[in-house]
Tab-separated table of C-alpha atoms in Angstrom:
chain	number	residue	atom	x	y	z
A	1	ASP	CA	-95.070	-15.126	56.512
A	2	ILE	CA	-94.396	-14.920	60.234
A	3	GLN	CA	-94.515	-11.338	61.493
A	4	MET	CA	-92.324	-10.336	64.403
A	5	THR	CA	-93.664	-7.374	66.352
A	6	GLN	CA	-90.958	-5.885	68.530
A	7	SER	CA	-91.505	-3.349	71.298
A	8	PRO	CA	-90.636	-0.761	72.270
A	9	SER	CA	-89.024	0.801	69.215
A	10	ALA	CA	-86.877	2.986	71.438
A	11	MET	CA	-86.266	3.517	75.108
A	12	SER	CA	-84.163	5.582	77.450
A	13	ALA	CA	-82.385	3.898	80.315
A	14	SER	CA	-79.637	4.506	82.828
A	15	VAL	CA	-76.601	2.463	83.758
A	16	GLY	CA	-77.678	-0.121	86.298
A	17	ASP	CA	-81.261	-0.328	85.010
A	18	ARG	CA	-83.057	-3.495	84.043
A	19	VAL	CA	-84.210	-3.375	80.411
A	20	THR	CA	-86.870	-5.585	78.854
A	21	ILE	CA	-87.508	-5.897	75.119
A	22	THR	CA	-90.275	-8.034	73.660
A	23	CYS	CA	-90.946	-9.724	70.336
A	24	ARG	CA	-94.303	-11.249	69.586
A	25	ALA	CA	-94.570	-13.754	66.752
A	26	SER	CA	-97.725	-13.884	64.630
A	27	GLN	CA	-97.737	-17.666	64.982
A	28	GLY	CA	-95.862	-20.303	66.931
A	29	ILE	CA	-92.138	-20.463	66.250
A	30	SER	CA	-91.164	-23.157	68.758
A	31	ASN	CA	-88.351	-21.086	70.297
A	32	TYR	CA	-86.596	-20.671	66.927
A	33	LEU	CA	-85.693	-17.146	67.937
A	34	GLU	CA	-82.488	-15.208	68.288
A	35	TRP	CA	-81.571	-11.819	69.706
A	36	PHE	CA	-78.897	-9.561	68.247
A	37	GLN	CA	-77.155	-6.422	69.359
A	38	GLN	CA	-76.006	-3.926	66.763
A	39	LYS	CA	-73.979	-0.771	67.189
A	40	PRO	CA	-73.730	1.893	64.460
A	41	GLY	CA	-71.635	0.775	61.522
A	42	ARG	CA	-71.112	-2.664	63.014
A	43	VAL	CA	-72.167	-6.191	62.195
A	44	PRO	CA	-75.054	-7.623	64.249
A	45	LYS	CA	-73.807	-9.670	67.165
A	46	ARG	CA	-75.790	-12.680	68.316
A	47	LEU	CA	-76.603	-12.631	72.035
A	48	ILE	CA	-79.232	-15.332	72.443
A	49	TYR	CA	-80.201	-18.340	70.336
A	50	GLY	CA	-82.920	-20.915	70.776
A	51	ALA	CA	-84.874	-18.217	72.636
A	52	SER	CA	-82.926	-18.594	75.882
A	53	ARG	CA	-79.421	-19.911	75.223
A	54	LEU	CA	-76.655	-17.426	75.888
A	55	GLU	CA	-74.039	-17.050	73.171
A	56	SER	CA	-70.546	-17.911	74.342
A	57	GLY	CA	-68.737	-14.841	75.603
A	58	VAL	CA	-71.876	-12.771	76.122
A	59	PRO	CA	-72.216	-11.413	79.659
A	60	SER	CA	-74.689	-13.195	81.895
A	61	ARG	CA	-76.638	-9.968	82.453
A	62	PHE	CA	-78.287	-10.773	79.104
A	63	SER	CA	-81.033	-13.378	79.178
A	64	GLY	CA	-83.859	-14.574	76.961
A	65	SER	CA	-87.187	-16.133	77.800
A	66	ALA	CA	-90.326	-17.297	76.055
A	67	SER	CA	-94.003	-17.533	76.852
A	68	GLY	CA	-96.191	-18.791	74.043
A	69	THR	CA	-95.511	-16.553	71.066
A	70	GLU	CA	-93.950	-13.798	73.177
A	71	TYR	CA	-90.192	-13.653	73.524
A	72	THR	CA	-88.298	-11.403	75.866
A	73	LEU	CA	-84.742	-10.143	76.056
A	74	THR	CA	-83.756	-8.883	79.485
A	75	ILE	CA	-80.639	-6.912	80.283
A	76	ASN	CA	-79.924	-6.713	83.995
A	77	ASN	CA	-77.653	-4.012	85.403
A	78	LEU	CA	-77.326	-2.145	82.104
A	79	GLN	CA	-73.737	-1.219	81.318
A	80	PRO	CA	-72.455	1.697	79.193
A	81	GLU	CA	-71.477	-0.672	76.383
A	82	ASP	CA	-75.049	-1.978	76.171
A	83	PHE	CA	-76.437	1.201	74.606
A	84	ALA	CA	-77.210	-0.111	71.132
A	85	THR	CA	-80.024	-1.376	68.924
A	86	TYR	CA	-81.450	-4.838	69.534
A	87	PHE	CA	-83.233	-7.057	67.009
A	88	CYS	CA	-85.046	-10.354	67.224
A	89	LEU	CA	-85.058	-12.897	64.408
A	90	GLN	CA	-87.262	-15.921	63.836
A	91	TYR	CA	-85.742	-18.821	61.942
A	92	LYS	CA	-88.611	-21.290	62.213
A	93	ASN	CA	-89.686	-20.674	58.633
A	94	TYR	CA	-88.760	-18.946	55.426
A	95	PRO	CA	-88.836	-16.077	54.919
A	96	ARG	CA	-86.684	-15.333	57.931
A	97	THR	CA	-88.137	-12.256	59.615
A	98	PHE	CA	-86.660	-9.697	61.950
A	99	GLY	CA	-88.279	-7.482	64.511
A	100	GLN	CA	-88.195	-3.767	63.766
A	101	GLY	CA	-85.494	-3.112	66.347
A	102	THR	CA	-85.268	-1.417	69.746
A	103	LYS	CA	-82.843	1.423	70.245
A	104	VAL	CA	-81.653	1.632	73.836
A	105	GLU	CA	-80.407	5.134	74.556
A	106	SER	CA	-78.888	6.771	77.581
A	107	LYS	CA	-81.344	8.694	79.721
B	1	GLN	CA	-61.703	-19.762	63.099
B	2	VAL	CA	-64.822	-19.216	61.050
B	3	THR	CA	-64.738	-16.141	58.841
B	4	LEU	CA	-66.954	-14.720	56.116
B	5	VAL	CA	-65.242	-12.020	54.071
B	6	GLN	CA	-67.316	-9.995	51.669
B	7	SER	CA	-66.347	-8.020	48.596
B	8	GLY	CA	-65.859	-4.281	48.698
B	9	PRO	CA	-68.198	-1.297	48.351
B	10	GLU	CA	-70.140	-0.871	45.143
B	11	VAL	CA	-71.607	2.191	43.452
B	12	LYS	CA	-74.131	1.496	40.716
B	13	LYS	CA	-76.441	3.410	38.432
B	14	PRO	CA	-80.175	2.790	38.543
B	15	GLY	CA	-81.079	-0.161	36.357
B	16	ALA	CA	-77.691	-1.812	36.763
B	17	SER	CA	-76.847	-5.075	38.534
B	18	VAL	CA	-74.542	-5.801	41.443
B	19	LYS	CA	-72.895	-9.047	42.471
B	20	VAL	CA	-71.595	-9.366	46.017
B	21	SER	CA	-69.338	-12.193	47.132
B	22	CYS	CA	-68.922	-13.846	50.516
B	23	GLU	CA	-65.759	-15.927	50.845
B	24	THR	CA	-65.862	-18.337	53.761
B	25	SER	CA	-63.188	-20.204	55.689
B	26	GLY	CA	-62.744	-22.158	58.889
B	27	TYR	CA	-65.613	-24.583	58.382
B	28	THR	CA	-66.991	-27.040	55.826
B	29	PHE	CA	-68.660	-24.662	53.381
B	30	SER	CA	-70.876	-27.259	51.736
B	31	ILE	CA	-72.608	-28.236	54.975
B	32	TYR	CA	-74.073	-24.867	55.976
B	33	GLY	CA	-76.653	-22.650	54.336
B	34	ILE	CA	-75.983	-18.978	53.698
B	35	SER	CA	-78.514	-16.184	54.112
B	36	TRP	CA	-78.224	-12.679	52.749
B	37	VAL	CA	-79.575	-9.792	54.801
B	38	ARG	CA	-79.613	-6.100	53.990
B	39	GLN	CA	-79.875	-2.910	56.004
B	40	ALA	CA	-80.837	0.389	54.408
B	41	PRO	CA	-79.401	3.550	55.987
B	42	GLY	CA	-80.902	4.074	59.429
B	43	GLN	CA	-83.250	1.127	58.995
B	44	GLY	CA	-83.665	-2.370	60.359
B	45	LEU	CA	-82.546	-5.720	59.025
B	46	GLU	CA	-84.274	-7.247	55.995
B	47	TRP	CA	-83.823	-10.850	54.894
B	48	VAL	CA	-83.144	-11.180	51.165
B	49	GLY	CA	-82.827	-14.930	50.737
B	50	TRP	CA	-81.014	-18.176	51.457
B	51	LEU	CA	-79.131	-20.814	49.562
B	52	ALA	CA	-77.815	-24.235	50.415
B	53	PRO	CA	-74.385	-25.095	49.013
B	54	TYR	CA	-75.061	-28.762	49.807
B	55	ASN	CA	-77.935	-29.167	47.358
B	56	GLY	CA	-78.257	-25.892	45.457
B	57	ASN	CA	-81.674	-25.074	46.907
B	58	THR	CA	-82.611	-21.430	47.248
B	59	ASN	CA	-85.369	-19.510	49.005
B	60	TYR	CA	-85.854	-15.845	48.155
B	61	ALA	CA	-87.972	-13.225	49.858
B	62	GLN	CA	-90.997	-12.554	47.711
B	63	LYS	CA	-90.126	-8.911	47.123
B	64	PHE	CA	-86.853	-9.929	45.471
B	65	GLN	CA	-88.191	-12.845	43.414
B	66	GLY	CA	-87.146	-12.487	39.793
B	67	ARG	CA	-84.540	-9.874	40.614
B	68	VAL	CA	-82.082	-11.804	42.800
B	69	THR	CA	-79.924	-14.843	42.146
B	70	MET	CA	-77.824	-16.576	44.777
B	71	THR	CA	-75.078	-18.983	43.795
B	72	THR	CA	-72.029	-20.693	45.220
B	73	ASP	CA	-68.600	-21.749	44.069
B	74	THR	CA	-67.636	-24.747	46.170
B	75	SER	CA	-64.103	-24.732	44.750
B	76	THR	CA	-63.446	-21.403	46.492
B	77	ASN	CA	-65.982	-21.731	49.350
B	78	THR	CA	-67.657	-18.561	48.147
B	79	ALA	CA	-71.294	-17.521	48.014
B	80	TYR	CA	-72.621	-14.862	45.674
B	81	MET	CA	-75.684	-12.665	45.569
B	82	GLU	CA	-76.621	-10.858	42.381
B	83	LEU	CA	-79.334	-8.204	42.457
B	84	ARG	CA	-80.580	-6.780	39.169
B	85	THR	CA	-82.541	-3.741	38.016
B	86	LEU	CA	-81.295	-1.668	40.928
B	87	THR	CA	-83.132	1.373	42.216
B	88	SER	CA	-82.252	3.873	44.928
B	89	ASP	CA	-84.322	1.742	47.334
B	90	ASP	CA	-81.642	-0.944	47.035
B	91	THR	CA	-79.050	1.323	48.632
B	92	ALA	CA	-78.052	-0.636	51.712
B	93	VAL	CA	-75.360	-2.637	53.416
B	94	TYR	CA	-75.630	-6.285	52.380
B	95	PHE	CA	-74.536	-8.995	54.807
B	96	CYS	CA	-74.036	-12.703	54.368
B	97	ALA	CA	-74.524	-14.968	57.375
B	98	ARG	CA	-74.264	-18.658	58.039
B	99	ASP	CA	-77.761	-20.132	58.300
B	100	GLY	CA	-78.266	-23.696	59.357
B	101	ARG	CA	-76.739	-27.068	58.613
B	102	GLY	CA	-77.893	-29.466	55.972
B	103	ASP	CA	-76.794	-32.651	57.742
B	104	TYR	CA	-78.487	-32.196	61.100
B	105	TYR	CA	-80.255	-29.616	63.189
B	106	GLY	CA	-78.059	-27.698	65.589
B	107	VAL	CA	-79.867	-25.065	67.594
B	108	GLY	CA	-76.845	-22.756	67.533
B	109	ASP	CA	-76.090	-23.009	63.826
B	110	PHE	CA	-78.197	-20.114	62.595
B	111	PHE	CA	-76.813	-16.613	61.978
B	112	ASP	CA	-73.873	-17.352	64.247
B	113	TYR	CA	-71.284	-15.876	61.892
B	114	TRP	CA	-71.666	-12.848	59.628
B	115	GLY	CA	-69.678	-11.163	56.917
B	116	GLN	CA	-68.485	-7.628	57.506
B	117	GLY	CA	-71.077	-6.156	55.162
B	118	THR	CA	-70.861	-4.688	51.660
B	119	PRO	CA	-72.223	-1.158	51.122
B	120	VAL	CA	-74.090	-0.853	47.861
B	121	THR	CA	-75.012	2.639	46.719
B	122	VAL	CA	-77.411	3.154	43.822
B	123	SER	CA	-77.238	6.658	42.474
């Protein structure tokens, strides 16, 4: 199985900050990676697919990048509505595997 | 528009079974796979398994092998997940999500649409 190691598990940030979240895959996943945002009691919302492609309707302050087996979600100019939990997902292989999640809280 | 509408909350006794439905609309049901994902209270997302309406293939997470069955009804564009021998550890919200096409690879066709979630409580 492909393990997805996500870091940090939690972080405190302020409006206007730049936030970086990382997922490292235990083996190559050829950019078959997505990022999701989830708020309490809500359905996960896809932000990024194919490692770097922005979902339609998602603000351009969200971006994804890849370097080898390391994948990064960057949020520029953090907005109040961005305080949430973020997950990565690899869909290269079965079983699909998620990162453990990163909770972005207000400092 | 594409929608996945799941069945309502369930409360089950330990040892019982639960069957959750996911009724789809707005796209050709038989072309896309469906994954089931669960989220225990305060926890992360856990993939349960996948099925392909176009050929009946399934792929289950090892921890659920022998305890889960995923099926479809193409006449109603509905996917089902049955989980048996429930324990309190199965208490979670269960989601269905569209997962890939069977006719060609589209980079955006994975987990793009989700059901609203079905809370299952085992107590």
